Coordinates of C-alpha atoms and ligand atoms in Angstrom, one line a residue:
M1 CA -36.8 21.1 35.5
K2 CA -36.0 17.5 34.5
D3 CA -34.6 18.9 31.1
V4 CA -32.1 21.1 33.0
F5 CA -31.0 19.1 36.1
D6 CA -30.3 15.5 36.3
F7 CA -32.0 14.5 39.6
D8 CA -32.7 10.8 40.4
P9 CA -36.4 10.0 39.5
R10 CA -36.9 8.6 43.0
L11 CA -35.8 11.9 44.5
L12 CA -38.1 13.8 42.2
K13 CA -41.0 11.6 43.2
A14 CA -40.3 12.1 47.0
A15 CA -39.9 15.8 46.4
A16 CA -43.3 16.0 44.7
E17 CA -44.9 14.2 47.6
A18 CA -43.0 16.4 50.1
E19 CA -44.2 19.5 48.4
A20 CA -47.8 18.3 48.3
A21 CA -47.7 17.4 52.0
A22 CA -46.6 20.9 52.8
A23 CA -49.4 22.6 50.9
A24 CA -51.3 23.8 54.0
Q25 CA -48.1 25.2 55.5
F26 CA -47.3 27.0 52.2
R27 CA -50.8 28.6 52.2
E28 CA -50.3 29.9 55.8
I29 CA -46.8 31.3 54.8
D30 CA -48.5 33.0 51.8
M31 CA -51.1 34.6 54.1
I32 CA -48.4 35.9 56.5
S33 CA -46.5 37.3 53.5
Q34 CA -49.6 39.0 52.2
H35 CA -50.1 40.6 55.5
G36 CA -46.5 41.7 55.7
S37 CA -46.7 43.2 52.2
A38 CA -49.8 45.1 53.2
K39 CA -48.0 46.6 56.2
V40 CA -45.0 47.6 54.1
L41 CA -47.1 49.0 51.2
A42 CA -49.3 51.0 53.6
A43 CA -46.3 52.5 55.3
F44 CA -44.7 53.6 52.0
Q45 CA -47.9 55.3 51.0
A46 CA -48.5 56.9 54.4
E47 CA -45.0 58.4 54.4
H48 CA -45.2 59.6 50.8
V49 CA -42.1 57.7 49.7
S50 CA -41.0 59.3 46.5
A51 CA -38.1 59.2 44.0
A52 CA -36.4 61.9 46.0
C53 CA -35.9 59.4 48.9
F54 CA -33.7 57.3 46.7
A55 CA -31.2 60.1 45.8
G56 CA -28.0 59.8 47.8
A57 CA -26.9 62.3 50.4
N58 CA -23.3 62.9 51.4
G59 CA -21.3 64.8 53.9
Y60 CA -22.8 65.2 57.4
G61 CA -26.1 64.0 56.2
Y62 CA -28.2 66.9 57.7
D63 CA -31.7 66.7 56.3
D64 CA -31.1 63.5 54.6
V65 CA -34.7 62.9 53.3
G66 CA -34.2 59.3 52.2
R67 CA -32.7 58.3 55.6
D68 CA -35.2 60.1 57.7
K69 CA -38.2 58.8 55.8
L70 CA -36.9 55.3 55.9
D71 CA -36.9 55.5 59.7
K72 CA -40.5 56.6 59.7
V73 CA -41.5 53.9 57.2
W74 CA -39.8 51.3 59.4
A75 CA -41.5 52.6 62.5
R76 CA -44.9 52.2 60.8
V77 CA -44.2 48.7 59.7
F78 CA -43.0 47.6 63.1
H79 CA -45.6 49.7 65.0
T80 CA -43.0 51.6 67.0
E81 CA -42.6 55.3 67.8
D82 CA -39.3 55.5 66.0
A83 CA -36.5 53.6 64.2
L84 CA -32.9 53.9 63.4
V85 CA -32.2 52.1 60.1
R86 CA -28.6 52.6 59.0
H87 CA -26.1 51.1 56.6
Q88 CA -23.5 52.3 59.1
F89 CA -24.4 49.3 61.3
V90 CA -21.8 46.8 60.1
S91 CA -23.8 43.8 61.3
G92 CA -26.5 42.6 63.5
T93 CA -24.1 42.3 66.4
H94 CA -23.1 45.9 65.9
A95 CA -26.7 47.0 66.1
L96 CA -27.3 44.9 69.2
S97 CA -24.2 46.2 70.8
T98 CA -25.2 49.8 70.0
A99 CA -28.6 49.2 71.7
L100 CA -27.0 47.7 74.8
F101 CA -24.4 50.4 75.2
G102 CA -27.0 53.0 74.3
V103 CA -29.4 52.0 77.0
L104 CA -27.3 50.6 79.9
R105 CA -25.3 52.7 82.4
T106 CA -22.8 51.8 85.1
G107 CA -24.5 50.0 87.9
D108 CA -27.3 48.7 85.7
K109 CA -28.1 45.0 85.2
I110 CA -29.1 43.2 82.1
V111 CA -30.8 39.8 82.4
S112 CA -31.1 37.5 79.4
V113 CA -34.3 35.4 79.9
T114 CA -33.8 33.1 77.0
G115 CA -30.6 31.4 78.2
A116 CA -27.2 32.3 76.8
P117 CA -27.3 35.0 74.1
Y118 CA -26.0 34.6 70.6
D119 CA -22.2 33.8 70.6
T120 CA -21.0 37.1 69.3
L121 CA -22.7 38.9 72.2
E122 CA -20.9 37.1 74.9
E123 CA -17.8 39.3 74.4
V124 CA -20.0 42.5 74.1
I125 CA -21.6 41.7 77.4
G126 CA -18.4 40.5 79.0
I127 CA -19.4 36.9 79.7
R128 CA -16.2 36.0 77.8
G129 CA -13.0 38.2 77.8
K130 CA -11.9 41.0 80.2
G131 CA -10.5 44.5 79.9
N132 CA -11.6 45.0 76.2
G133 CA -14.4 47.5 76.7
S134 CA -17.3 45.2 77.3
L135 CA -20.4 46.1 79.3
A136 CA -18.9 44.3 82.2
D137 CA -15.8 46.6 82.0
Y138 CA -18.2 49.5 82.4
G139 CA -19.7 48.1 85.6
I140 CA -22.8 46.6 84.0
T141 CA -23.7 43.3 85.5
Y142 CA -25.2 40.3 83.7
G143 CA -27.8 37.7 84.8
Q144 CA -29.3 34.9 82.9
V145 CA -32.5 32.8 83.2
D146 CA -32.1 29.6 81.4
L147 CA -34.7 28.0 79.3
N148 CA -36.7 24.9 80.5
A149 CA -35.3 21.5 79.6
D150 CA -37.6 21.5 76.6
G151 CA -36.1 24.8 75.4
R152 CA -39.2 26.9 76.3
P153 CA -39.1 30.1 78.4
D154 CA -39.3 29.4 82.2
L155 CA -41.9 31.9 83.2
P156 CA -41.7 31.4 87.0
A157 CA -37.8 31.6 86.9
I158 CA -38.2 34.8 84.7
A159 CA -40.5 36.4 87.3
A160 CA -38.0 35.6 90.0
G161 CA -34.9 36.6 88.0
V162 CA -35.7 40.0 86.5
S163 CA -36.3 42.2 89.5
G164 CA -33.8 45.1 89.5
A165 CA -32.9 44.6 85.9
K166 CA -32.7 47.7 83.7
V167 CA -32.7 45.6 80.5
V168 CA -34.5 42.3 80.0
Y169 CA -33.1 40.7 77.0
L170 CA -34.7 38.1 74.7
Q171 CA -33.5 36.3 71.6
R172 CA -36.3 35.4 69.3
S173 CA -34.5 33.0 67.0
R174 CA -33.1 29.6 67.9
G175 CA -29.7 30.9 66.6
Y176 CA -27.3 27.9 66.6
S177 CA -29.2 25.9 69.2
L178 CA -31.7 23.1 69.1
R179 CA -34.3 25.1 71.1
P180 CA -37.4 26.4 69.2
A181 CA -37.6 30.0 68.2
L182 CA -39.9 32.1 70.3
S183 CA -43.3 32.8 68.7
V184 CA -44.7 36.3 69.1
A185 CA -47.3 34.8 71.5
D186 CA -44.4 33.4 73.6
I187 CA -42.9 36.9 73.6
A188 CA -46.2 38.4 74.8
E189 CA -46.2 36.0 77.7
I190 CA -42.7 36.9 78.7
V191 CA -43.5 40.6 78.4
K192 CA -46.5 40.1 80.7
T193 CA -44.4 38.2 83.2
V194 CA -41.6 40.8 83.3
R195 CA -44.0 43.7 83.6
G196 CA -45.7 42.0 86.5
V197 CA -42.6 42.2 88.6
N198 CA -40.5 44.9 86.9
P199 CA -42.7 47.3 85.0
D200 CA -39.8 49.7 84.3
A201 CA -37.5 47.2 82.6
V202 CA -36.5 47.9 79.0
I203 CA -37.5 44.8 77.2
M204 CA -35.1 44.4 74.3
V205 CA -35.5 41.7 71.6
D206 CA -32.8 40.3 69.3
N207 CA -35.2 40.0 66.3
C208 CA -32.6 38.6 63.9
Y209 CA -34.1 36.0 61.6
G210 CA -37.6 36.7 62.9
E211 CA -38.9 39.7 60.9
F212 CA -42.0 38.9 58.8
V213 CA -42.1 35.2 59.9
D214 CA -45.3 35.9 61.8
Y215 CA -48.2 38.2 61.4
D216 CA -47.0 40.3 64.3
E217 CA -43.6 41.4 65.6
P218 CA -42.3 41.5 69.1
T219 CA -43.1 45.2 69.4
D220 CA -46.8 44.2 68.9
A221 CA -46.4 42.0 71.9
G222 CA -45.1 44.9 74.0
A223 CA -41.3 44.8 73.5
D224 CA -39.7 48.2 73.9
L225 CA -36.9 47.7 71.4
I226 CA -36.2 45.3 68.5
I227 CA -32.9 44.9 66.8
G228 CA -31.9 43.1 63.6
S229 CA -29.7 42.9 60.6
L230 CA -30.4 44.1 57.0
I231 CA -28.5 41.2 55.4
K232 CA -31.1 39.0 57.0
N233 CA -34.9 39.2 56.7
P234 CA -35.8 42.9 56.5
G235 CA -33.2 43.7 53.9
G236 CA -35.0 41.4 51.5
G237 CA -31.8 40.1 49.9
I238 CA -31.3 43.6 48.4
A239 CA -29.8 45.7 51.1
Q240 CA -26.0 45.3 50.9
T241 CA -25.2 45.9 54.6
G242 CA -26.7 47.6 57.7
G243 CA -28.9 47.0 60.7
Y244 CA -31.8 48.6 62.5
I245 CA -33.1 49.4 66.0
A246 CA -36.8 50.2 66.4
G247 CA -39.0 51.0 69.4
K248 CA -39.7 53.7 72.0
A249 CA -38.5 57.0 70.7
A250 CA -36.5 57.9 73.8
L251 CA -34.7 54.6 73.7
V252 CA -34.0 54.9 69.9
E253 CA -32.5 58.3 70.6
Q254 CA -30.2 56.9 73.2
C255 CA -29.1 54.3 70.7
A256 CA -28.5 56.9 68.0
Y257 CA -26.4 58.9 70.5
R258 CA -24.3 55.8 70.9
L259 CA -24.1 55.1 67.1
T260 CA -23.0 58.6 66.3
C261 CA -22.5 61.2 69.0
V262 CA -24.3 62.3 72.1
G263 CA -26.3 65.3 71.0
M264 CA -26.1 64.6 67.3
G265 CA -27.8 61.2 67.2
K266 CA -30.0 60.7 64.2
E267 CA -29.3 64.1 62.7
V268 CA -26.1 62.9 61.1
G269 CA -24.8 60.0 59.2
C270 CA -25.4 60.4 55.4
S271 CA -27.2 57.6 53.5
L272 CA -24.8 57.8 50.5
N273 CA -26.3 55.7 47.7
M274 CA -27.8 53.1 50.0
C275 CA -31.3 54.3 50.4
R276 CA -32.9 52.8 47.2
E277 CA -31.7 49.3 48.1
M278 CA -32.9 49.6 51.7
Y279 CA -36.3 50.7 50.6
L280 CA -36.5 48.1 47.8
G281 CA -35.2 45.4 50.2
L282 CA -37.9 46.2 52.8
F283 CA -40.5 46.2 50.0
F284 CA -39.4 42.7 48.9
A285 CA -38.8 41.4 52.5
P286 CA -42.2 39.8 53.3
E287 CA -42.1 37.8 50.1
V288 CA -38.4 36.9 50.4
V289 CA -38.9 35.7 54.0
A290 CA -41.8 33.6 52.7
N291 CA -39.6 32.1 50.1
A292 CA -37.0 31.3 52.7
R293 CA -39.6 29.7 55.0
K294 CA -41.0 27.6 52.1
T295 CA -37.5 26.4 51.3
G296 CA -37.0 25.3 54.9
V297 CA -40.4 23.7 55.0
F298 CA -39.7 21.8 51.8
A299 CA -36.4 20.6 53.2
A300 CA -38.1 19.5 56.4
S301 CA -40.9 17.8 54.5
L302 CA -38.5 16.0 52.2
L303 CA -35.8 14.9 54.7
G304 CA -38.5 14.2 57.3
S305 CA -40.1 11.8 54.9
L306 CA -36.7 10.1 54.4
G307 CA -36.3 9.5 58.1
F308 CA -34.3 12.5 59.4
E309 CA -35.5 14.6 62.4
C310 CA -36.1 18.2 61.4
L311 CA -36.8 21.2 63.7
P312 CA -39.3 22.7 63.2
K313 CA -41.2 19.9 61.5
A314 CA -42.6 20.9 58.1
S315 CA -46.1 21.2 59.7
E316 CA -45.0 23.2 62.7
K317 CA -45.4 26.9 63.3
A318 CA -42.0 28.7 63.1
G319 CA -40.6 31.7 64.8
D320 CA -37.6 32.3 62.5
I321 CA -36.3 31.2 59.1
I322 CA -34.0 28.5 60.4
T323 CA -34.6 24.8 59.9
V324 CA -32.4 22.3 61.7
L325 CA -31.8 19.0 59.9
K326 CA -30.3 16.3 62.1
L327 CA -28.2 14.4 59.5
R328 CA -26.6 12.0 62.0
S329 CA -23.1 11.7 60.5
P330 CA -20.2 13.9 59.5
G331 CA -20.4 12.4 56.0
A332 CA -24.0 13.4 55.6
M333 CA -23.2 17.0 56.7
E334 CA -20.5 17.2 54.2
A335 CA -22.6 15.8 51.4
F336 CA -25.6 18.0 52.2
C337 CA -23.5 21.2 52.6
G338 CA -21.6 20.4 49.5
G339 CA -24.9 20.1 47.6
I340 CA -26.2 23.4 49.0
Q341 CA -23.0 25.0 47.7
A342 CA -23.2 23.2 44.3
G343 CA -26.8 24.3 44.1
S344 CA -26.0 28.0 44.7
P345 CA -26.0 30.8 42.0
V346 CA -22.6 32.1 43.1
D347 CA -19.5 30.0 43.8
S348 CA -21.3 26.8 42.9
Y349 CA -18.0 25.2 41.8
V350 CA -16.3 25.2 45.2
T351 CA -16.5 22.6 47.8
P352 CA -17.0 23.6 51.5
E353 CA -14.7 22.0 54.0
A354 CA -15.1 21.7 57.7
W355 CA -12.5 24.0 59.5
D356 CA -11.4 25.1 62.9
M357 CA -13.4 28.3 63.3
P358 CA -12.1 30.6 66.1
G359 CA -14.3 30.3 69.1
Y360 CA -15.7 26.9 68.3
E361 CA -14.7 23.6 70.0
S362 CA -15.4 21.4 67.0
K363 CA -14.9 22.0 63.3
V364 CA -17.6 23.9 61.5
I365 CA -18.8 23.4 57.9
M366 CA -20.4 26.3 56.0
A367 CA -22.1 26.4 52.7
A368 CA -23.2 29.7 51.1
G369 CA -23.0 31.0 47.5
T370 CA -24.5 34.4 48.0
F371 CA -24.7 37.8 46.2
T372 CA -24.1 39.6 49.4
G373 CA -21.2 38.3 51.6
G374 CA -22.5 36.4 54.6
A375 CA -26.2 37.2 53.8
S376 CA -28.1 34.4 55.5
I377 CA -31.4 35.4 54.0
E378 CA -29.8 33.7 50.9
L379 CA -29.7 29.9 50.9
S380 CA -27.0 28.8 53.3
A381 CA -26.3 25.8 55.5
D382 CA -23.8 25.4 58.3
G383 CA -23.2 23.5 61.5
P384 CA -20.5 22.2 63.9
M385 CA -19.2 18.7 63.1
R386 CA -20.4 17.0 66.3
E387 CA -23.4 15.2 67.7
P388 CA -26.2 15.3 66.6
Y389 CA -24.6 16.3 63.3
A390 CA -27.2 19.0 62.7
V391 CA -27.1 21.4 59.8
Y392 CA -28.7 24.8 60.3
L393 CA -30.4 25.7 57.0
Q394 CA -31.6 29.2 56.3
G395 CA -32.6 31.5 53.5
G396 CA -33.6 31.1 49.9
L397 CA -34.3 34.3 47.9
T398 CA -36.8 32.6 45.6
Y399 CA -38.6 29.3 46.3
G400 CA -37.7 27.9 42.9
S401 CA -34.0 28.3 43.5
G402 CA -34.2 27.3 47.2
K403 CA -36.0 24.1 46.2
L404 CA -33.3 23.3 43.6
G405 CA -30.6 23.9 46.2
I406 CA -32.3 21.4 48.6
L407 CA -32.7 18.9 45.7
T408 CA -29.0 19.2 44.8
A409 CA -28.1 18.6 48.5
A410 CA -30.3 15.6 48.7
Q411 CA -28.9 14.3 45.4
H412 CA -25.4 14.6 46.9
M413 CA -26.5 12.5 49.8
L414 CA -28.1 9.9 47.5
D415 CA -24.9 9.7 45.4
R416 CA -23.0 8.8 48.6
G417 CA -25.4 6.2 49.6
L418 CA -26.8 8.3 52.5
L419 CA -30.5 8.3 51.5
S420 CA -32.8 5.4 51.1
F421 CA -36.2 5.3 49.6
Ligands
PLP501 C1 -27.3 36.8 62.9 C2 -27.7 37.0 64.4 C3 -27.1 37.9 65.2 C4 -26.1 38.9 64.7 O1 -25.2 38.4 63.9 P1 -24.3 39.2 62.8 O2 -23.7 38.1 62.1 O3 -23.4 40.1 63.6 O4 -25.3 39.9 62.0 C5 -27.5 38.0 66.5 N1 -28.5 37.1 67.0 C6 -29.0 36.2 66.2 C7 -30.1 35.3 66.8 C8 -28.7 36.1 64.9 O5 -29.2 35.2 64.1

């Protein structure tokens, strides 16, 4: 590595120590990845995945073998009755919106029990905006149970807040917040609490960024529906677009009715030539998620050793692939994100600049040099330019390249006098 990149020897020494300190965490990540690979491989075998599954289908997509079998493979991996895995989902938000509109009816209530949902869902639910076709416009009411002061689920408040709810909604990932991601054990506790007071509620989990991070998934903890994006974890960096919904068969069917048409549902929607990449992506996903996690752990170990607060800490259990690095100044955010960009395989020659992103109060800086536009399973870093000047780091298709990206970012900070050894 030294022959190729010109990193400061002090940085390389700190990096070697940071990596050594993370050895136990890396072993745990490898074990989780091995378990995920086993689930995926067994599902491929049980469903007799064959070359015929990779051949594209066009037109209406009746009897689209590749599409139908991928749903079954997905359902096996996530231990659900059924799944809807489609490149026709344009993003994670679209899949989540489809699930919400699929399941909820006028007069129903949805209660989010992990505080405010991800930004893009506020308009879908109708927390922001009026008259644009949100759930609120269709007479679906919204309630929210906030997290505790320490960012953990407030079980007594959840028990008090979910009676009468048709959908109880959880977000597994921290998203763009400082609260920790939920572990699958946390989700199991929430499920138990909800069932105790409202056994009929549909428990829906935004699983974005969470897939394959733990041995189990929210559906193993009793969730009825999980939803995610294929340009994040379960697409393995290979799927070019898409999303999924998995869970109880009757609910998945309602979602399919919403995605296509009532009555047609899963029977239509041709897979075109997307199947091979979706299968291959799922096949890679456990290992790619492990690489992303290791990249985050390495960053937390290195920057933690240099005095920066990181969430989660390198030694802590994670519930998603995000690592928050509190860099404490706008200059450090610019240097770090500039380094992540410079350390990317694509667009390494451009410099990210903080900009006024619609919907945000402060300027936002974003670094990503990805093969797939916006794919945050690939190494990327972003954050709003305000206290505590925290960068949200995620992704890393391979650990080798992820580590180099972090080293480039740290070198950029060092070059600007922002690191001390
Ligand atoms: C990415 C993400 C979403 C969906 O976002 P898209 O950009 O529409 O895919 C929703 N919730 C969480 C927690 C996410 O990380």
